[in-house]
XYZ file of C-alpha atoms in Angstrom:
455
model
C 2.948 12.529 -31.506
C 1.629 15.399 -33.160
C -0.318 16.302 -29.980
C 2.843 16.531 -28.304
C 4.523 18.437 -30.488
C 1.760 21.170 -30.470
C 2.394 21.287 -26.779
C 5.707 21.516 -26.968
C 5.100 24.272 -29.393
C 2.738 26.417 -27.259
C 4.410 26.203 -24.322
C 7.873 27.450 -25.817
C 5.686 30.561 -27.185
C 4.445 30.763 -23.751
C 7.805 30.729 -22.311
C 9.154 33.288 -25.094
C 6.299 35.489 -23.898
C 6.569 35.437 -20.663
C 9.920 35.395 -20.437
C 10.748 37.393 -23.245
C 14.107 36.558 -25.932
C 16.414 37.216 -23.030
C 17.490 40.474 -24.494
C 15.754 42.406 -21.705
C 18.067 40.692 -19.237
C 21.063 43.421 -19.614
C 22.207 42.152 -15.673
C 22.962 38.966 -15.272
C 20.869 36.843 -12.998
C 18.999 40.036 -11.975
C 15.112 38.798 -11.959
C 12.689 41.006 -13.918
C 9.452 42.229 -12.155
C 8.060 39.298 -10.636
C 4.743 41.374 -11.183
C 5.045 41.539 -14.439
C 4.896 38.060 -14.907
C 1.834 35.952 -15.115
C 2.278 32.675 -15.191
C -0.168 29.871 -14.826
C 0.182 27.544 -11.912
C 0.250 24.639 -14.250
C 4.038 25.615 -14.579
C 5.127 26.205 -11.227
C 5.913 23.399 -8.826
C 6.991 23.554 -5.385
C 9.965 21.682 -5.143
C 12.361 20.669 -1.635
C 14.362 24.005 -2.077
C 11.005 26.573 -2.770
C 11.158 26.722 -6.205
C 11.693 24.987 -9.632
C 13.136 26.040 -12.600
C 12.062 25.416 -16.411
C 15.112 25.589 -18.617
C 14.351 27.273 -21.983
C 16.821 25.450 -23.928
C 15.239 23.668 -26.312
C 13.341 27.003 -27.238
C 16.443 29.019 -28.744
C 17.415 31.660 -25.909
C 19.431 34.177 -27.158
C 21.776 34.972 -24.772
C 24.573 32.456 -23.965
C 24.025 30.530 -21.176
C 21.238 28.655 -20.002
C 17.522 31.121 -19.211
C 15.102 30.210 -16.591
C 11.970 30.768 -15.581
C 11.984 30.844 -11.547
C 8.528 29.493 -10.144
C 8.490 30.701 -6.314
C 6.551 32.638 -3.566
C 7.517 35.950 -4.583
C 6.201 35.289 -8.011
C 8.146 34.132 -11.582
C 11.513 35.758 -12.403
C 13.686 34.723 -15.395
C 17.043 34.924 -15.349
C 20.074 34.040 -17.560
C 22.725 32.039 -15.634
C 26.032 31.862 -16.922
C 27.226 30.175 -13.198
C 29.480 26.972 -13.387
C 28.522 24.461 -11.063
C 31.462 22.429 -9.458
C 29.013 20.050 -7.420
C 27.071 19.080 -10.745
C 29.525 16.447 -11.344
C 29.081 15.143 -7.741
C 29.788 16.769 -4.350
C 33.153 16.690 -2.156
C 35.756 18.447 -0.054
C 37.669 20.460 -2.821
C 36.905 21.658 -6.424
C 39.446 22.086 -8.915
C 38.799 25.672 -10.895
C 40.711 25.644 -14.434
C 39.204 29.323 -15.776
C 38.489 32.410 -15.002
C 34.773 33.247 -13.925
C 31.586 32.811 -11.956
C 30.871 29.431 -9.972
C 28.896 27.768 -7.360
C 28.488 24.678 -5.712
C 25.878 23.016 -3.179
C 26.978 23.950 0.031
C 24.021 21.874 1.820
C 25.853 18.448 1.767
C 28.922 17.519 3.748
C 31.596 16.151 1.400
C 30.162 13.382 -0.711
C 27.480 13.399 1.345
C 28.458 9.266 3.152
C 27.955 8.456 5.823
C 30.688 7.656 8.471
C 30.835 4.466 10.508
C 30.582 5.694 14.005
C 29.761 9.387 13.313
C 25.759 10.568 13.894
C 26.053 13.934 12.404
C 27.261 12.985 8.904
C 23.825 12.385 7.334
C 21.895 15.736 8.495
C 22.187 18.585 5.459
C 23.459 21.886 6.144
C 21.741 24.658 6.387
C 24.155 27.530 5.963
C 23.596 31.512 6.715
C 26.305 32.627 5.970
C 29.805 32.174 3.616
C 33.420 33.489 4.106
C 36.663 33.072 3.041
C 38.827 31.632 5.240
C 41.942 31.749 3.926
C 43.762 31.767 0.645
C 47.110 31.397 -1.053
C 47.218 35.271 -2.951
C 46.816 38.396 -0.880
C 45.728 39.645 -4.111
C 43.075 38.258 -5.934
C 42.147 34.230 -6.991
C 38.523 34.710 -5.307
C 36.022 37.468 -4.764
C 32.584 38.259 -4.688
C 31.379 35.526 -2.120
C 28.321 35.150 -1.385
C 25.590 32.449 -0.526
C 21.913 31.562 -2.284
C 19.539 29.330 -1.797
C 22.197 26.586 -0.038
C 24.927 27.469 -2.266
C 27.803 29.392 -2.312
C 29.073 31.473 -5.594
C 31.949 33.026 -6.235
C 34.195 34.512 -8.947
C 38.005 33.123 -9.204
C 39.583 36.286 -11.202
C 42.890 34.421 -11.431
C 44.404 31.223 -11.631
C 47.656 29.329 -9.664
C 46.712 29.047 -6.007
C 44.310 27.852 -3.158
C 41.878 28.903 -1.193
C 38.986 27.508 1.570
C 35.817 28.370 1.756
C 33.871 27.983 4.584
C 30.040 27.944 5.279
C 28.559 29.768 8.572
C 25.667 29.272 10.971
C 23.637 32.029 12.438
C 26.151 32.477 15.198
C 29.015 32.736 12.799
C 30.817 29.775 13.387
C 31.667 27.338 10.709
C 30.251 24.499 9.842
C 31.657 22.740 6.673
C 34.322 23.876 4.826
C 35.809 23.720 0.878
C 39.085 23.606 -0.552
C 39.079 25.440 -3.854
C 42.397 23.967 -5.881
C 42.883 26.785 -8.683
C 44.927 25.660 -11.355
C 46.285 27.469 -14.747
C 46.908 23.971 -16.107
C 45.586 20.478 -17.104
C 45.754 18.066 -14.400
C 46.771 14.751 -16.351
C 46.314 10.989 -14.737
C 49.570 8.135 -15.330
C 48.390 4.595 -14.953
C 50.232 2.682 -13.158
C 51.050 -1.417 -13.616
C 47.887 -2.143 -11.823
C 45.605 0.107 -13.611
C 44.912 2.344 -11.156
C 45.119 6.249 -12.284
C 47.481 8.328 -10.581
C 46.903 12.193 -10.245
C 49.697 13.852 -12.187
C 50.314 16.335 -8.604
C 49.800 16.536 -4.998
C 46.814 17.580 -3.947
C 46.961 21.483 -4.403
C 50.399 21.976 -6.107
C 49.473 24.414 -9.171
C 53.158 23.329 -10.776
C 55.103 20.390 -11.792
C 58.270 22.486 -11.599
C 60.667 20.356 -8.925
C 62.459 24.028 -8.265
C 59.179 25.756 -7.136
C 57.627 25.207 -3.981
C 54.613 25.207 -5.544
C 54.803 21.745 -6.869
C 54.322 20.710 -2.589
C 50.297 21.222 -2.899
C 49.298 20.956 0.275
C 49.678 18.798 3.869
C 46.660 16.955 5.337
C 46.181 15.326 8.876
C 45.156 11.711 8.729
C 41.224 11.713 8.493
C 40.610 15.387 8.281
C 39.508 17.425 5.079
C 40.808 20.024 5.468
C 44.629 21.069 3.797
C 47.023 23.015 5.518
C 49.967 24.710 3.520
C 53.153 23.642 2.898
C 56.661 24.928 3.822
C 57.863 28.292 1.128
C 60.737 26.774 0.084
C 61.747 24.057 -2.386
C 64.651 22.061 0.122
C 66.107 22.026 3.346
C 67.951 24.519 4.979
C 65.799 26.714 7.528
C 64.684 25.520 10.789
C 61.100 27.538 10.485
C 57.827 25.889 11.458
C 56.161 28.692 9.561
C 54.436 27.295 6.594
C 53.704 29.374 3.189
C 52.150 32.356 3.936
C 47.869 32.419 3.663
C 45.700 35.525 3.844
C 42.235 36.356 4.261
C 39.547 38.501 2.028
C 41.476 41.903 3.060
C 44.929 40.357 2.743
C 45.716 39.969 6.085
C 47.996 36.985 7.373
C 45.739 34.070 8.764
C 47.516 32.586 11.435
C 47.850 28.323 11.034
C 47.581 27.816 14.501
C 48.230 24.440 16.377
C 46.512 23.444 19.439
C 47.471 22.475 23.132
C 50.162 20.335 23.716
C 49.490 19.846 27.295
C 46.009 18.346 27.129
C 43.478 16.791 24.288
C 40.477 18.886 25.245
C 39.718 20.181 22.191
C 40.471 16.869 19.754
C 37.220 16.561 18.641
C 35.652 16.131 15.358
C 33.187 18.808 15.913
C 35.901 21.204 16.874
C 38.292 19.920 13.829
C 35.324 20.839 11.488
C 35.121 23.937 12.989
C 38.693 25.233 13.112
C 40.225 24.138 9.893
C 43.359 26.293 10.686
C 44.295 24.486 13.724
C 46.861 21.628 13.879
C 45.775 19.542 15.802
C 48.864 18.028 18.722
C 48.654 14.764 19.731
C 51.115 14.990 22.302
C 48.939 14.591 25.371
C 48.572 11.287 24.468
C 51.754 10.597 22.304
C 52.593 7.360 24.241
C 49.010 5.596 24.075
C 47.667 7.305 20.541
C 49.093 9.355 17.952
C 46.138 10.238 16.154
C 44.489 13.898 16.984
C 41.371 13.010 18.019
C 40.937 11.958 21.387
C 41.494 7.985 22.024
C 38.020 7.197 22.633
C 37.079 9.318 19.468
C 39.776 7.613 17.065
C 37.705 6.328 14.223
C 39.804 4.031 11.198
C 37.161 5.094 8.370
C 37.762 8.422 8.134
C 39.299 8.188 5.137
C 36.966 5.133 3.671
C 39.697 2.698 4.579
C 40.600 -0.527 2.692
C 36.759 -1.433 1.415
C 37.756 1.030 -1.661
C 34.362 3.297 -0.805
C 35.315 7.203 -0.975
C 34.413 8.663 2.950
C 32.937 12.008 3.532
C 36.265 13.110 5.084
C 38.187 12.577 1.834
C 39.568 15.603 0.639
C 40.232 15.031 -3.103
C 37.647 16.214 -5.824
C 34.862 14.768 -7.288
C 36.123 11.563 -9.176
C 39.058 10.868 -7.291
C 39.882 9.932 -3.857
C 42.564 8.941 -1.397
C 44.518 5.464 -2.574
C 44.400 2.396 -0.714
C 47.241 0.783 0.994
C 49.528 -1.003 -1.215
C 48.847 1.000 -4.371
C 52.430 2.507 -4.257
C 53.796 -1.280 -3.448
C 56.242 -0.942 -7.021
C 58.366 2.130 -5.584
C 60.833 -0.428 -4.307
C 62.035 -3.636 -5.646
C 60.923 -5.575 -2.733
C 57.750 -3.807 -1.998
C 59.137 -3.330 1.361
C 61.612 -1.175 3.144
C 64.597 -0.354 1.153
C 67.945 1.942 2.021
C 69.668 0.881 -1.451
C 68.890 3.806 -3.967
C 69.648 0.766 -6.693
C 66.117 -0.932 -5.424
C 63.951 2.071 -5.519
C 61.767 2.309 -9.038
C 62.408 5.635 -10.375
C 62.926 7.513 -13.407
C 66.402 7.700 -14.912
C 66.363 11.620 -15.665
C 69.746 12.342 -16.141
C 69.687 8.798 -18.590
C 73.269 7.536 -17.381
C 72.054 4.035 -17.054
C 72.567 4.283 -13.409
C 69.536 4.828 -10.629
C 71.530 6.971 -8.265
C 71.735 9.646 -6.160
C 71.983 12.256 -9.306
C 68.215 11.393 -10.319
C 67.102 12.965 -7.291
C 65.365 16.236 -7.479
C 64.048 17.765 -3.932
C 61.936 14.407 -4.370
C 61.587 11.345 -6.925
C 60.412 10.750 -10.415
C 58.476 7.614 -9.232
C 58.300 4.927 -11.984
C 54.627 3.537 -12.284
C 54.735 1.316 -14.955
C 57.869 0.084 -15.911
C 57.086 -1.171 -19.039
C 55.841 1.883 -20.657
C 58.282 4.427 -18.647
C 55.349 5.907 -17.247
C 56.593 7.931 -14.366
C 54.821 10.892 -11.785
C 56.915 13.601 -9.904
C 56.766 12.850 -6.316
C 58.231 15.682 -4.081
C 59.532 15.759 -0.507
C 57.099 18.378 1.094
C 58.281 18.001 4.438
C 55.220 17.553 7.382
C 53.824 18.916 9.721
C 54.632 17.154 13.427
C 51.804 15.626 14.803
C 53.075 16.648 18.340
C 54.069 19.824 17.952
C 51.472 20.382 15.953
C 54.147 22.455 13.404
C 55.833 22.495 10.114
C 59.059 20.220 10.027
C 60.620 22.864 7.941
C 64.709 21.320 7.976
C 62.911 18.527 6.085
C 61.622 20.188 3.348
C 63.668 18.647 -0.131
C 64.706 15.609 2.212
C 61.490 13.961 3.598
C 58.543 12.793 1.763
C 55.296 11.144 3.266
C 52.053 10.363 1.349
C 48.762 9.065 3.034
C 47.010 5.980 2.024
C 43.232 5.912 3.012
C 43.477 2.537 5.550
C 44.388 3.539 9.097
C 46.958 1.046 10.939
C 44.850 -0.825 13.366
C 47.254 -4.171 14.516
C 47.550 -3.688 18.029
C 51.527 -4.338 18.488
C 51.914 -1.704 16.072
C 54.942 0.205 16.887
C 52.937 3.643 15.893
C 49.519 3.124 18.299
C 46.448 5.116 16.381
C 48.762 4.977 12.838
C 47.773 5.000 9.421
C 49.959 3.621 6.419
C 51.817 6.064 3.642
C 54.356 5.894 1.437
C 57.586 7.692 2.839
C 61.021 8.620 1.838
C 64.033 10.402 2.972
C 67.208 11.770 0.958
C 70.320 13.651 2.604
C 72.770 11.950 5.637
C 70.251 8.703 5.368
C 67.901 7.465 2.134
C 65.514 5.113 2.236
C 62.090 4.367 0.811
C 58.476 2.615 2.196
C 56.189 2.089 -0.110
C 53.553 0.888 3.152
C 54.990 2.621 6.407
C 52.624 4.278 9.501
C 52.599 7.585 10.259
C 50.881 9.201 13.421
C 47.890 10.212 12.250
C 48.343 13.398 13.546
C 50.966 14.443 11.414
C 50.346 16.154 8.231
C 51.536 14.438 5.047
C 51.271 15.174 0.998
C 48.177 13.159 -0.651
C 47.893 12.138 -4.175
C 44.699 11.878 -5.572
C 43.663 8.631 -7.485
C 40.569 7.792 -10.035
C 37.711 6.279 -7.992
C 36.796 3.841 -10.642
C 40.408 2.308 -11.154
C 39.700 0.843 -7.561
């Protein structure tokens, strides 16, 4: 023991040495003169990425943050690195950003890193050249100073209440993988339901709980895909306009959400999905025979993980959470099943007259989820995007609500061919509620998030 401990002891005097208090490091994670720095090779291992750093922690640094020593081919560099990593909890599709500051994340793995059934590429790493921003929710601010190092890309968020998406490049430019990065300037809470399963307090990407402020939509999602798309400006109904909420690049120009052919299914691809995360995909080609937007003979069920409970590569919630099964939204009626009787929807009584009516209705429902302890979750009607035109239903927007489960439909009389299931709602000339109906997968619904472990 006390051998140990003498080793311990010289090699944080070593370290201190050779690395110095930390004081000479006025720029953050600007390396000293590699020269400078003699270090034995006892200390350096090669490791998969190059390089392997020593953290000096347990030898009093005295800057904040964590100081390494860097062990590579160039020589030893020390560094203090005050960088939050997003991925450290686990990697995925989008990271939720709560402050201010400098962050990173491993851009080398594809979602959660799963494989697919049915998909080859899923399994390779990434190997990224490049990083950009491909769109986000503020022509002013929320992220800056992108860049990419060593398979990872870092960037500062300077202000809080928005989205953004992140993509990572190959040497020809074109992308490859891309990241949703969900900045909020509040908590994110989780309601338990009856069942035990925890609920995300939002939709994925709404920075506000506010049913007057668009904001509370969060975003719109094809069936399968990753990648968000935004939803309609306004809070309800009353406009006609397939243009969604406006999104802008790193200059603050408009980025186009585009929507692809209608005629033909050409590009309805995987690859090309991946690659173009600001294309809607139409499925109108082949509206009669599938409704999904990937080609027919490419129109996989696990996208999404499905009903074996197992978070897919595909999912877009963040680490810890992931799209909810069929069935986990069974309680929003009475019956479990389709209802048009406002009286046999479970919801909250806001306006406390007793009565479940119309007048508890706010541009989308306060969905009960356990009635015994009046736990309850703000469910708004974002409207959707069409799978076959490929465009924002924007008239719907305060009327229509849809919400993707993670199991695709796959009877075969099914009266939606290629369909998933979601919860779905509609208010105005017509109410009624599904707590399990199918959607085209092509269209693009609201998706709320749910633990992983309370499946």
């Amino acid at each position: 023991m006390k051998k140990s401990f003498i080793l311990f002891t010289i090699f944080c005097l070593f370290f201190l040495i050779s690395c110095g208090s930390g004081s000479k490091n006025e720029d953050e994670k600007e390396p000293n003169d590699p020269e400078q720095n003699d270090v034995p090779d006892m200390l350096c291992f090669k490791s998969e990425v190059g390089t392997t750093k020593i953290s000096n922690q347990h030898c009093g640094p005295t800057k904040e943050g964590r100081l390494y020593m860097e062990c590579g081919e160039d020589g030893i560099w020390y560094y203090t690195d005050k960088c939050s990593d997003l991925s450290e909890a686990g990697t995925a599709n989008c990271y939720i950003v709560q402050t201010a500051g400098e962050y990173s994340f491993n851009a080398t793995v594809r979602g959660n890193g799963k494989g697919v059934k049915g998909i080859d590429f899923t399994d390779e790493k990434l190997d990224p050249k490049d990083v950009k921003l491909v769109w986000k929710s503020d022509s002013i601010g929320l992220i800056d100073s992108l860049s990419l190092k060593n398979g990872r890309i870092h960037f500062s968020a300077k202000n809080l209440g928005g989205n953004a998406l992140l993509a990572a490049l190959d040497e020809s430019g074109n992308i490859i993988w891309s990241w949703h990065i969900w900045l909020l300037d509040e908590d994110t809470t989780d309601v338990k339901t009856a069942d035990g399963v925890m609920v995300m307090d939002r939709n994925l990407g709404a920075t506000s709980l506010d049913f007057d402020s668009p904001a509370s939509h969060g975003l719109l999602y094809q069936w399968g895909r990753k990648d968000p798309f935004p939803a309609s400006p306004i809070v309800s109904g009353g406009t006609t306009s397939t243009m969604p909420a406006p999104v802008y690049d790193a200059e603050g120009n408009a980025v186009e959400i585009a929507h692809s052919s209608m005629e033909n299914s050409e590009n309805n691809t995987l690859e090309y999905a991946v690659s173009n995360p600001t294309t809607v995909l139409s499925n109108n080609a082949q509206f009669a025979d599938c409704r999904d937007w990937l080609r027919k003979e490419f129109s996989n069920p696990a996208l999404w993980g499905g009903s074996d409970g197992e978070k897919s590569l595909f999912d877009p919630c963040p680490p810890g959470y992931r799209v909810p099964k069929a069935g986990t939204f069974d309680f929003f009626t009475s019956s479990g099943g389709y209802e048009t009787d406002i009286a046999g929807f479970s919801v909250y009584d806001i306006d406390h007259d007793g009565v479940i009516d119309e007048n508890d209705y706010e541009n989308g429902w306060y969905i009960l989820l356990d009635d015994e302890s009046d736990s309850y979750s703000y469910f708004p009607a974002a409207a959707r995007y069409d799978g076959s035109y490929a465009m924002l239903m924007g008239s719907k927007t305060g009327l229509w609500g849809n919400y993707w489960y993670a199991d695709a439909d796959e009877s075969e009389d099914s009266s939606v061919p290629c369909g998933a299931y979601a919860l779905a709602f509609q208010f105005g000339d017509s109410v009624s509620a599904s707590p399990k109906a199918v959607g085209g997968r092509a269209d693009g619904y609201s998706v709320r998030c749910v633990r992983e472990s309370a499946e």
